[in-house]
């Protein structure tokens, strides 16, 4: 605990240092965009002062318990967008400098990459030292025995949280004694935090506990007696009335939707513009190796049950579903052309779906879209499948990485389990991990 107070200033100044490193590297790698040395110094001053202001307001350098890398990076991305808007707004509104858009793009891209590496290192280090018993928060638990035991059991599974329960004061011990006895016991324990676990909490007692915590720098946390199985809770404050809102599925915030869409557009353009010659080459080979159109179009069901047409490079012979009902592909499927087999193993047949991403029908990462015929069967087998319609379907997914093209409804159901886990843990870090796994599958020709 002795050095924990240094973490916030260290993070703040290291963020500022990484911003300047990113700016200088982008400046060196692209070209000189300042009209004079004086303007260069002025622009650096503008960038730094703006970041100091935004970081001070958003507190993006504050690392809270429990350690949640995705939440911290999400807050940082919000600050970065604010910074970009403010800097460009000041530059273009007042017409102060000649600023290259490419340099700015490279600056913020490199800045974000450096921050991801820095935060990952900080979180890994904190996780390690807390598991070793350092940087610990000392906690006292007060209240109902059942709730106390549930709290202890839950926290025992996560030593990386860095909590040490120093003592427990049961509700029975305090029933026949005045409140001052409880206050004295809390002060004697000298905790950093106090978990209050009453089923029926006296309002006057709670107010006194909060005042006690404020006076002695002890965080007071109220633990509900609710037990949530596969449910998600959020607190909604109606003036002085806190209400717990429950849902059977995760509510996706507008911030996540916004950043996910921005990433989808940027990533798609990053692939499609430089990769245009590759697209042309794949189209020519597809056309020459078998009769039929270059692209294959099929109706799929997207977010909120909205149908759309998905595009692929054709990997099968024409009229491969003459049986009159939809059919899934399988290993050594005779309907797949020799060139199509390579396309599928390398996942190159999916490249035209970047157009679906740009149109807004799909996302880079998300559950794979299915046809209505198979969706009806999937919902019978796995009723939770309907939750996935909260998301845009993805060009790739964690289920796709593990299963590839499903050969039957059972494999599709197994793949759904992965997608449901993804739904609970949507964040930029997970999306990047899935993208890297997809690239590895493509390079190793392990797609199926």
Short mmCIF file of C-alpha atoms in Angstrom, two decimals:
data_model
loop_
_atom_site.label_atom_id
_atom_site.label_comp_id
_atom_site.label_asym_id
_atom_site.label_seq_id
_atom_site.Cartn_x
_atom_site.Cartn_y
_atom_site.Cartn_z
CA UNK A 1 0.00 0.00 0.00
CA UNK A 2 2.96 2.31 0.57
CA UNK A 3 3.57 2.88 -3.16
CA UNK A 4 -0.01 2.49 -4.40
CA UNK A 5 -0.58 6.26 -4.20
CA UNK A 6 2.12 6.69 -6.86
CA UNK A 7 0.17 4.62 -9.40
CA UNK A 8 -2.16 7.41 -10.54
CA UNK A 9 0.53 10.08 -11.10
CA UNK A 10 2.73 7.46 -12.78
CA UNK A 11 -0.09 6.51 -15.17
CA UNK A 12 -0.94 10.16 -15.83
CA UNK A 13 2.61 11.19 -16.76
CA UNK A 14 3.37 8.00 -18.68
CA UNK A 15 0.22 8.59 -20.77
CA UNK A 16 1.47 12.09 -21.53
CA UNK A 17 4.91 10.74 -22.45
CA UNK A 18 3.41 8.10 -24.77
CA UNK A 19 1.30 10.77 -26.49
CA UNK A 20 4.45 12.76 -27.28
CA UNK A 21 6.32 9.65 -28.42
CA UNK A 22 3.44 8.77 -30.76
CA UNK A 23 3.34 12.30 -32.15
CA UNK A 24 7.08 12.45 -32.78
CA UNK A 25 7.19 8.98 -34.36
CA UNK A 26 4.29 9.85 -36.69
CA UNK A 27 6.04 13.10 -37.57
CA UNK A 28 9.28 11.29 -38.42
CA UNK A 29 7.65 8.41 -40.33
CA UNK A 30 5.36 10.46 -42.56
CA UNK A 31 6.78 13.90 -43.36
CA UNK A 32 7.34 17.35 -41.86
CA UNK A 33 4.02 19.16 -41.58
CA UNK A 34 4.94 22.22 -39.49
CA UNK A 35 5.53 25.48 -41.33
CA UNK A 36 8.10 26.66 -38.77
CA UNK A 37 9.84 25.58 -35.60
CA UNK A 38 7.80 28.06 -33.56
CA UNK A 39 4.54 26.55 -34.80
CA UNK A 40 5.91 23.09 -34.03
CA UNK A 41 6.50 24.05 -30.40
CA UNK A 42 3.11 25.76 -30.22
CA UNK A 43 1.34 22.72 -31.65
CA UNK A 44 3.07 20.40 -29.16
CA UNK A 45 2.00 22.72 -26.38
CA UNK A 46 -1.60 22.66 -27.63
CA UNK A 47 -1.65 18.84 -27.82
CA UNK A 48 -0.18 18.45 -24.32
CA UNK A 49 -2.33 21.07 -22.60
CA UNK A 50 -5.47 19.66 -24.21
CA UNK A 51 -4.61 16.14 -23.06
CA UNK A 52 -3.84 17.31 -19.51
CA UNK A 53 -7.23 19.06 -19.40
CA UNK A 54 -9.21 16.08 -20.74
CA UNK A 55 -7.37 13.52 -18.61
CA UNK A 56 -8.01 15.62 -15.51
CA UNK A 57 -11.73 15.76 -16.29
CA UNK A 58 -12.30 12.14 -17.41
CA UNK A 59 -9.84 10.60 -14.87
CA UNK A 60 -8.80 8.02 -17.48
CA UNK A 61 -5.55 7.42 -15.58
CA UNK A 62 -7.38 6.14 -12.48
CA UNK A 63 -7.17 2.34 -12.16
CA UNK A 64 -9.89 0.98 -9.91
CA UNK A 65 -10.56 -2.34 -8.24
CA UNK A 66 -11.52 -4.85 -9.48
CA UNK A 67 -9.10 -4.73 -12.38
CA UNK A 68 -11.09 -4.42 -15.63
CA UNK A 69 -8.79 -3.75 -18.59
CA UNK A 70 -11.68 -3.43 -21.05
CA UNK A 71 -13.42 -0.76 -18.94
CA UNK A 72 -10.20 1.20 -18.54
CA UNK A 73 -9.45 1.09 -22.27
CA UNK A 74 -13.04 2.08 -23.06
CA UNK A 75 -12.70 5.17 -20.86
CA UNK A 76 -9.34 5.94 -22.46
CA UNK A 77 -10.81 5.69 -25.99
CA UNK A 78 -13.52 8.17 -25.00
CA UNK A 79 -10.84 10.59 -23.79
CA UNK A 80 -8.85 10.10 -26.98
CA UNK A 81 -11.86 10.98 -29.14
CA UNK A 82 -12.51 14.10 -27.05
CA UNK A 83 -8.85 15.07 -27.43
CA UNK A 84 -8.87 14.57 -31.19
CA UNK A 85 -12.05 16.62 -31.61
CA UNK A 86 -10.75 19.46 -29.43
CA UNK A 87 -7.31 19.62 -31.07
CA UNK A 88 -8.66 19.54 -34.61
CA UNK A 89 -11.43 21.95 -33.68
CA UNK A 90 -8.97 24.50 -32.31
CA UNK A 91 -6.55 24.03 -35.23
CA UNK A 92 -9.12 24.34 -38.02
CA UNK A 93 -11.41 26.89 -36.39
CA UNK A 94 -8.60 29.33 -35.64
CA UNK A 95 -6.55 28.23 -38.69
CA UNK A 96 -3.41 28.03 -36.57
CA UNK A 97 -1.28 25.36 -38.28
CA UNK A 98 -0.94 23.17 -41.35
CA UNK A 99 -1.67 19.75 -39.88
CA UNK A 100 -1.44 16.55 -41.91
CA UNK A 101 -4.46 14.26 -41.52
CA UNK A 102 -2.24 11.25 -42.12
CA UNK A 103 0.14 12.28 -39.34
CA UNK A 104 -2.79 12.80 -36.98
CA UNK A 105 -4.24 9.40 -37.89
CA UNK A 106 -0.89 7.68 -37.32
CA UNK A 107 -0.38 9.59 -34.07
CA UNK A 108 -3.63 8.45 -32.51
CA UNK A 109 -3.32 4.91 -33.84
CA UNK A 110 0.19 4.57 -32.41
CA UNK A 111 -0.88 6.30 -29.18
CA UNK A 112 -3.69 3.79 -28.69
CA UNK A 113 -1.40 0.82 -29.42
CA UNK A 114 1.15 2.11 -26.90
CA UNK A 115 -1.56 2.65 -24.28
CA UNK A 116 -2.93 -0.88 -24.78
CA UNK A 117 0.59 -2.26 -24.21
CA UNK A 118 1.18 0.03 -21.22
CA UNK A 119 -2.17 -0.70 -19.54
CA UNK A 120 -1.78 -4.43 -20.16
CA UNK A 121 1.64 -4.34 -18.46
CA UNK A 122 0.28 -2.33 -15.51
CA UNK A 123 -2.70 -4.65 -15.06
CA UNK A 124 -0.53 -7.76 -15.38
CA UNK A 125 1.89 -6.38 -12.78
CA UNK A 126 -0.90 -5.43 -10.35
CA UNK A 127 -2.55 -8.81 -10.85
CA UNK A 128 0.75 -10.57 -10.09
CA UNK A 129 1.72 -8.60 -6.98
CA UNK A 130 -1.78 -8.82 -5.51
CA UNK A 131 -1.81 -12.58 -5.93
CA UNK A 132 1.50 -12.56 -4.06
CA UNK A 133 -0.12 -10.69 -1.18
CA UNK A 134 1.04 -7.13 -1.88
CA UNK A 135 -0.94 -3.94 -2.61
CA UNK A 136 -3.82 -5.27 -0.53
CA UNK A 137 -6.98 -3.50 0.63
CA UNK A 138 -7.99 -4.47 4.18
CA UNK A 139 -11.72 -5.04 4.52
CA UNK A 140 -14.15 -5.58 7.39
CA UNK A 141 -17.50 -7.30 6.80
CA UNK A 142 -20.53 -6.46 8.90
CA UNK A 143 -23.98 -8.04 8.87
CA UNK A 144 -25.95 -11.14 7.97
CA UNK A 145 -23.94 -14.39 8.15
CA UNK A 146 -25.33 -15.86 4.90
CA UNK A 147 -24.48 -12.75 2.88
CA UNK A 148 -21.05 -12.49 4.57
CA UNK A 149 -20.21 -16.08 3.63
CA UNK A 150 -21.33 -15.48 0.05
CA UNK A 151 -19.09 -12.40 -0.20
CA UNK A 152 -16.09 -14.30 1.17
CA UNK A 153 -16.66 -17.22 -1.19
CA UNK A 154 -16.96 -14.93 -4.21
CA UNK A 155 -13.81 -12.94 -3.41
CA UNK A 156 -11.79 -16.07 -2.59
CA UNK A 157 -11.99 -16.99 -6.29
CA UNK A 158 -10.36 -13.69 -7.29
CA UNK A 159 -7.13 -12.98 -5.35
CA UNK A 160 -6.23 -10.49 -8.09
CA UNK A 161 -8.86 -8.13 -6.63
CA UNK A 162 -6.40 -7.54 -3.78
CA UNK A 163 -8.82 -7.72 -0.83
CA UNK A 164 -7.98 -9.06 2.63
CA UNK A 165 -10.90 -9.66 5.00
CA UNK A 166 -9.42 -8.84 8.39
CA UNK A 167 -12.47 -9.45 10.58
CA UNK A 168 -16.19 -10.17 10.52
CA UNK A 169 -18.85 -8.64 12.77
CA UNK A 170 -22.04 -10.66 12.66
CA UNK A 171 -25.52 -9.20 12.91
CA UNK A 172 -26.22 -11.39 15.95
CA UNK A 173 -23.28 -9.88 17.86
CA UNK A 174 -24.77 -6.40 17.54
CA UNK A 175 -28.48 -6.99 18.08
CA UNK A 176 -28.46 -6.27 21.81
CA UNK A 177 -25.73 -3.59 21.73
CA UNK A 178 -25.81 0.10 20.81
CA UNK A 179 -24.53 1.33 17.44
CA UNK A 180 -21.45 2.85 19.10
CA UNK A 181 -20.12 -0.67 19.71
CA UNK A 182 -20.20 -1.34 15.97
CA UNK A 183 -18.50 1.99 15.22
CA UNK A 184 -15.74 1.27 17.75
CA UNK A 185 -15.12 -2.21 16.36
CA UNK A 186 -14.82 -0.79 12.83
CA UNK A 187 -12.37 1.90 13.93
CA UNK A 188 -10.30 -0.60 15.94
CA UNK A 189 -9.91 -2.81 12.85
CA UNK A 190 -8.66 0.23 10.83
CA UNK A 191 -9.97 -1.09 7.49
CA UNK A 192 -9.71 0.55 4.08
CA UNK A 193 -13.25 -0.56 3.23
CA UNK A 194 -16.30 -1.88 5.08
CA UNK A 195 -18.83 -4.20 3.44
CA UNK A 196 -22.27 -3.82 5.02
CA UNK A 197 -24.36 -6.97 4.54
CA UNK A 198 -27.72 -6.35 6.24
CA UNK A 199 -30.98 -7.76 4.84
CA UNK A 200 -33.00 -5.04 6.51
CA UNK A 201 -30.90 -1.92 6.94
CA UNK A 202 -31.89 0.81 9.35
CA UNK A 203 -31.69 4.12 7.48
CA UNK A 204 -30.35 6.06 10.46
CA UNK A 205 -27.63 3.44 11.05
CA UNK A 206 -26.65 3.49 7.38
CA UNK A 207 -26.38 7.30 7.40
CA UNK A 208 -24.15 7.17 10.49
CA UNK A 209 -21.93 4.52 8.88
CA UNK A 210 -21.50 6.66 5.77
CA UNK A 211 -20.57 9.67 7.93
CA UNK A 212 -18.12 7.49 9.88
CA UNK A 213 -16.50 6.37 6.62
CA UNK A 214 -16.17 9.94 5.37
CA UNK A 215 -14.57 11.08 8.61
CA UNK A 216 -12.01 8.26 8.77
CA UNK A 217 -11.38 7.65 5.05
CA UNK A 218 -13.15 4.28 5.02
CA UNK A 219 -15.16 3.32 1.93
CA UNK A 220 -18.60 2.03 2.90
CA UNK A 221 -20.08 -0.52 0.47
CA UNK A 222 -23.59 -1.93 0.75
CA UNK A 223 -24.02 -5.58 -0.30
CA UNK A 224 -27.48 -6.71 -1.42
CA UNK A 225 -28.91 -10.08 -0.40
CA UNK A 226 -29.96 -10.72 -4.02
CA UNK A 227 -28.55 -13.81 -5.74
CA UNK A 228 -28.49 -13.35 -9.51
CA UNK A 229 -28.30 -16.42 -11.74
CA UNK A 230 -27.50 -15.53 -15.38
CA UNK A 231 -28.86 -12.03 -14.80
CA UNK A 232 -27.27 -8.63 -15.06
CA UNK A 233 -27.84 -5.69 -12.75
CA UNK A 234 -27.31 -1.96 -12.98
CA UNK A 235 -28.13 0.82 -10.52
CA UNK A 236 -30.54 3.53 -11.62
CA UNK A 237 -30.76 6.55 -9.29
CA UNK A 238 -34.14 8.28 -9.13
CA UNK A 239 -33.10 11.33 -7.10
CA UNK A 240 -32.40 9.74 -3.66
CA UNK A 241 -33.97 6.38 -4.55
CA UNK A 242 -31.48 3.77 -5.87
CA UNK A 243 -33.20 1.10 -7.96
CA UNK A 244 -31.60 -2.15 -9.14
CA UNK A 245 -32.47 -2.84 -12.78
CA UNK A 246 -32.33 -6.52 -13.76
CA UNK A 247 -32.06 -8.08 -17.19
CA UNK A 248 -31.48 -11.59 -18.52
CA UNK A 249 -28.99 -10.25 -21.07
CA UNK A 250 -26.32 -7.60 -21.26
CA UNK A 251 -27.39 -4.09 -22.21
CA UNK A 252 -24.95 -2.81 -24.82
CA UNK A 253 -24.12 0.84 -24.21
CA UNK A 254 -24.25 3.46 -26.95
CA UNK A 255 -20.56 4.11 -26.37
CA UNK A 256 -19.67 0.51 -27.25
CA UNK A 257 -21.93 0.61 -30.31
CA UNK A 258 -20.33 3.88 -31.47
CA UNK A 259 -16.72 2.75 -31.05
CA UNK A 260 -17.46 -0.66 -32.54
CA UNK A 261 -18.95 0.99 -35.63
CA UNK A 262 -16.00 3.39 -35.97
CA UNK A 263 -13.58 0.47 -35.72
CA UNK A 264 -15.58 -1.53 -38.29
CA UNK A 265 -15.39 1.28 -40.85
CA UNK A 266 -11.69 2.04 -40.31
CA UNK A 267 -10.66 -1.62 -40.31
CA UNK A 268 -12.71 -2.39 -43.45
CA UNK A 269 -11.17 0.52 -45.35
CA UNK A 270 -7.72 -0.49 -44.09
CA UNK A 271 -8.24 -3.96 -45.61
CA UNK A 272 -10.17 -3.10 -48.78
CA UNK A 273 -8.15 -0.17 -50.13
CA UNK A 274 -4.63 -1.69 -49.96
CA UNK A 275 -6.07 -5.17 -50.64
CA UNK A 276 -7.95 -4.19 -53.80
CA UNK A 277 -5.42 -5.96 -56.13
CA UNK A 278 -5.88 -9.14 -54.05
CA UNK A 279 -9.66 -8.87 -54.45
CA UNK A 280 -9.25 -8.55 -58.25
CA UNK A 281 -6.88 -11.55 -58.39
CA UNK A 282 -9.24 -13.74 -56.32
CA UNK A 283 -12.18 -12.71 -58.51
CA UNK A 284 -10.30 -13.61 -61.73
CA UNK A 285 -9.17 -17.01 -60.40
CA UNK A 286 -12.70 -17.80 -59.16
CA UNK A 287 -14.11 -16.97 -62.58
CA UNK A 288 -11.51 -19.03 -64.48
CA UNK A 289 -11.60 -22.16 -62.28
CA UNK A 290 -15.31 -22.95 -62.57
CA UNK A 291 -18.42 -21.82 -64.39
CA UNK A 292 -20.68 -19.34 -62.67
CA UNK A 293 -20.62 -15.89 -61.08
CA UNK A 294 -17.66 -14.62 -59.07
CA UNK A 295 -19.75 -13.69 -56.04
CA UNK A 296 -22.27 -15.75 -54.13
CA UNK A 297 -25.20 -13.93 -52.54
CA UNK A 298 -27.50 -15.38 -49.88
CA UNK A 299 -30.11 -13.97 -47.51
CA UNK A 300 -29.16 -14.04 -43.83
CA UNK A 301 -30.82 -12.67 -40.69
CA UNK A 302 -29.09 -9.78 -38.95
CA UNK A 303 -29.54 -7.56 -35.91
CA UNK A 304 -33.13 -7.26 -34.65
CA UNK A 305 -34.14 -10.06 -37.07
CA UNK A 306 -33.55 -7.82 -40.10
CA UNK A 307 -32.77 -9.81 -43.29
CA UNK A 308 -29.87 -8.80 -45.54
CA UNK A 309 -27.83 -10.28 -48.39
CA UNK A 310 -24.40 -11.62 -47.47
CA UNK A 311 -21.64 -11.74 -50.10
CA UNK A 312 -18.84 -14.26 -50.59
CA UNK A 313 -16.48 -15.40 -53.30
CA UNK A 314 -18.23 -18.41 -54.76
CA UNK A 315 -16.66 -21.63 -53.49
CA UNK A 316 -19.27 -24.15 -54.72
CA UNK A 317 -20.55 -25.25 -58.10
CA UNK A 318 -23.64 -23.48 -59.38
CA UNK A 319 -27.05 -24.85 -58.20
CA UNK A 320 -25.57 -26.78 -55.27
CA UNK A 321 -28.83 -26.77 -53.30
CA UNK A 322 -31.14 -28.52 -55.73
CA UNK A 323 -32.66 -30.68 -53.00
CA UNK A 324 -35.22 -27.94 -52.36
CA UNK A 325 -34.13 -27.12 -48.79
CA UNK A 326 -31.11 -25.35 -47.30
CA UNK A 327 -28.07 -27.56 -46.76
CA UNK A 328 -24.96 -27.06 -44.64
CA UNK A 329 -21.53 -27.75 -46.09
CA UNK A 330 -19.45 -30.61 -44.71
CA UNK A 331 -15.92 -31.93 -44.82
CA UNK A 332 -14.98 -33.17 -48.31
CA UNK A 333 -18.23 -31.78 -49.66
CA UNK A 334 -18.45 -32.68 -53.40
CA UNK A 335 -20.29 -29.40 -54.06
CA UNK A 336 -17.13 -27.41 -53.22
CA UNK A 337 -14.75 -26.66 -56.10
CA UNK A 338 -11.02 -27.33 -55.77
CA UNK A 339 -10.31 -23.59 -55.70
CA UNK A 340 -13.25 -23.13 -53.33
CA UNK A 341 -11.68 -25.57 -50.88
CA UNK A 342 -8.60 -23.32 -50.67
CA UNK A 343 -10.80 -20.23 -50.29
CA UNK A 344 -12.63 -21.81 -47.38
CA UNK A 345 -9.52 -23.07 -45.59
CA UNK A 346 -7.91 -19.65 -45.88
CA UNK A 347 -11.23 -17.85 -45.17
CA UNK A 348 -10.58 -15.70 -48.24
CA UNK A 349 -14.09 -16.45 -49.46
CA UNK A 350 -15.35 -14.17 -46.66
CA UNK A 351 -13.47 -11.06 -47.88
CA UNK A 352 -16.44 -9.56 -49.82
CA UNK A 353 -18.25 -9.31 -46.49
CA UNK A 354 -16.16 -6.23 -45.73
CA UNK A 355 -18.66 -4.56 -48.06
CA UNK A 356 -21.45 -5.80 -45.76
CA UNK A 357 -19.54 -4.26 -42.86
CA UNK A 358 -19.22 -0.89 -44.60
CA UNK A 359 -22.95 -0.95 -45.44
CA UNK A 360 -23.73 -1.53 -41.76
CA UNK A 361 -25.29 -4.99 -42.17
CA UNK A 362 -22.44 -6.65 -40.28
CA UNK A 363 -19.60 -5.97 -37.87
CA UNK A 364 -16.00 -7.23 -37.99
CA UNK A 365 -16.55 -9.35 -34.86
CA UNK A 366 -19.90 -10.80 -33.86
CA UNK A 367 -21.97 -13.99 -34.07
CA UNK A 368 -22.09 -15.48 -37.54
CA UNK A 369 -25.37 -14.76 -39.38
CA UNK A 370 -27.60 -17.73 -40.19
CA UNK A 371 -30.50 -18.44 -42.50
CA UNK A 372 -34.05 -18.38 -41.12
CA UNK A 373 -34.42 -22.12 -41.77
CA UNK A 374 -31.59 -22.96 -39.35
CA UNK A 375 -32.45 -20.19 -36.88
CA UNK A 376 -35.82 -21.83 -36.19
CA UNK A 377 -34.06 -25.12 -35.40
CA UNK A 378 -31.41 -23.40 -33.30
CA UNK A 379 -33.95 -21.61 -31.12
CA UNK A 380 -35.62 -24.95 -30.39
CA UNK A 381 -32.27 -26.46 -29.38
CA UNK A 382 -30.85 -23.34 -27.69
CA UNK A 383 -33.53 -20.80 -26.62
CA UNK A 384 -30.87 -18.27 -25.57
CA UNK A 385 -29.90 -17.90 -29.23
CA UNK A 386 -32.45 -15.08 -29.58
CA UNK A 387 -30.22 -12.89 -27.34
CA UNK A 388 -27.64 -12.72 -30.14
CA UNK A 389 -30.00 -10.60 -32.24
CA UNK A 390 -29.02 -7.65 -30.03
CA UNK A 391 -25.74 -7.65 -31.98
CA UNK A 392 -24.83 -7.14 -35.59
CA UNK A 393 -23.61 -10.43 -37.06
CA UNK A 394 -19.86 -10.62 -37.56
CA UNK A 395 -17.44 -11.40 -40.34
CA UNK A 396 -15.65 -13.52 -37.75
CA UNK A 397 -16.45 -14.73 -34.24
CA UNK A 398 -14.97 -16.79 -31.43
CA UNK A 399 -17.34 -19.59 -32.46
CA UNK A 400 -16.16 -19.34 -36.06
CA UNK A 401 -12.53 -19.55 -34.94
CA UNK A 402 -13.24 -22.74 -32.98
CA UNK A 403 -15.74 -24.45 -35.29
CA UNK A 404 -15.46 -22.89 -38.71
CA UNK A 405 -18.33 -23.89 -40.98
CA UNK A 406 -20.78 -25.98 -38.92
CA UNK A 407 -21.78 -29.24 -40.56
CA UNK A 408 -25.00 -29.77 -38.59
CA UNK A 409 -27.35 -28.07 -36.15
CA UNK A 410 -25.56 -29.67 -33.19
CA UNK A 411 -22.28 -27.97 -34.17
CA UNK A 412 -24.16 -24.75 -34.75
CA UNK A 413 -25.55 -25.02 -31.22
CA UNK A 414 -22.06 -25.61 -29.83
CA UNK A 415 -20.86 -22.52 -31.69
CA UNK A 416 -23.73 -20.50 -30.20
CA UNK A 417 -22.34 -21.16 -26.70
CA UNK A 418 -19.16 -19.29 -27.62
CA UNK A 419 -21.16 -16.43 -29.11
CA UNK A 420 -23.21 -16.11 -25.91
CA UNK A 421 -19.98 -15.85 -23.90
CA UNK A 422 -18.83 -13.12 -26.30
CA UNK A 423 -22.13 -11.27 -25.74
CA UNK A 424 -21.36 -11.09 -22.02
CA UNK A 425 -17.82 -9.81 -22.59
CA UNK A 426 -17.97 -7.34 -25.47
CA UNK A 427 -14.90 -5.12 -25.42
CA UNK A 428 -12.18 -3.93 -27.77
CA UNK A 429 -9.56 -6.22 -26.24
CA UNK A 430 -11.66 -9.34 -26.95
CA UNK A 431 -12.38 -8.18 -30.50
CA UNK A 432 -8.68 -7.77 -31.23
CA UNK A 433 -7.96 -11.22 -29.80
CA UNK A 434 -10.60 -12.81 -32.06
CA UNK A 435 -9.21 -10.96 -35.10
CA UNK A 436 -5.68 -12.20 -34.36
CA UNK A 437 -6.96 -15.77 -33.92
CA UNK A 438 -8.80 -15.48 -37.25
CA UNK A 439 -5.63 -14.30 -39.01
CA UNK A 440 -3.75 -17.26 -37.55
CA UNK A 441 -6.44 -19.67 -38.85
CA UNK A 442 -6.19 -18.04 -42.29
CA UNK A 443 -2.39 -18.27 -42.43
CA UNK A 444 -2.38 -21.91 -41.23
CA UNK A 445 -5.20 -22.85 -43.66
CA UNK A 446 -7.17 -24.35 -40.76
CA UNK A 447 -10.54 -22.97 -41.81
CA UNK A 448 -13.21 -25.49 -42.64
#
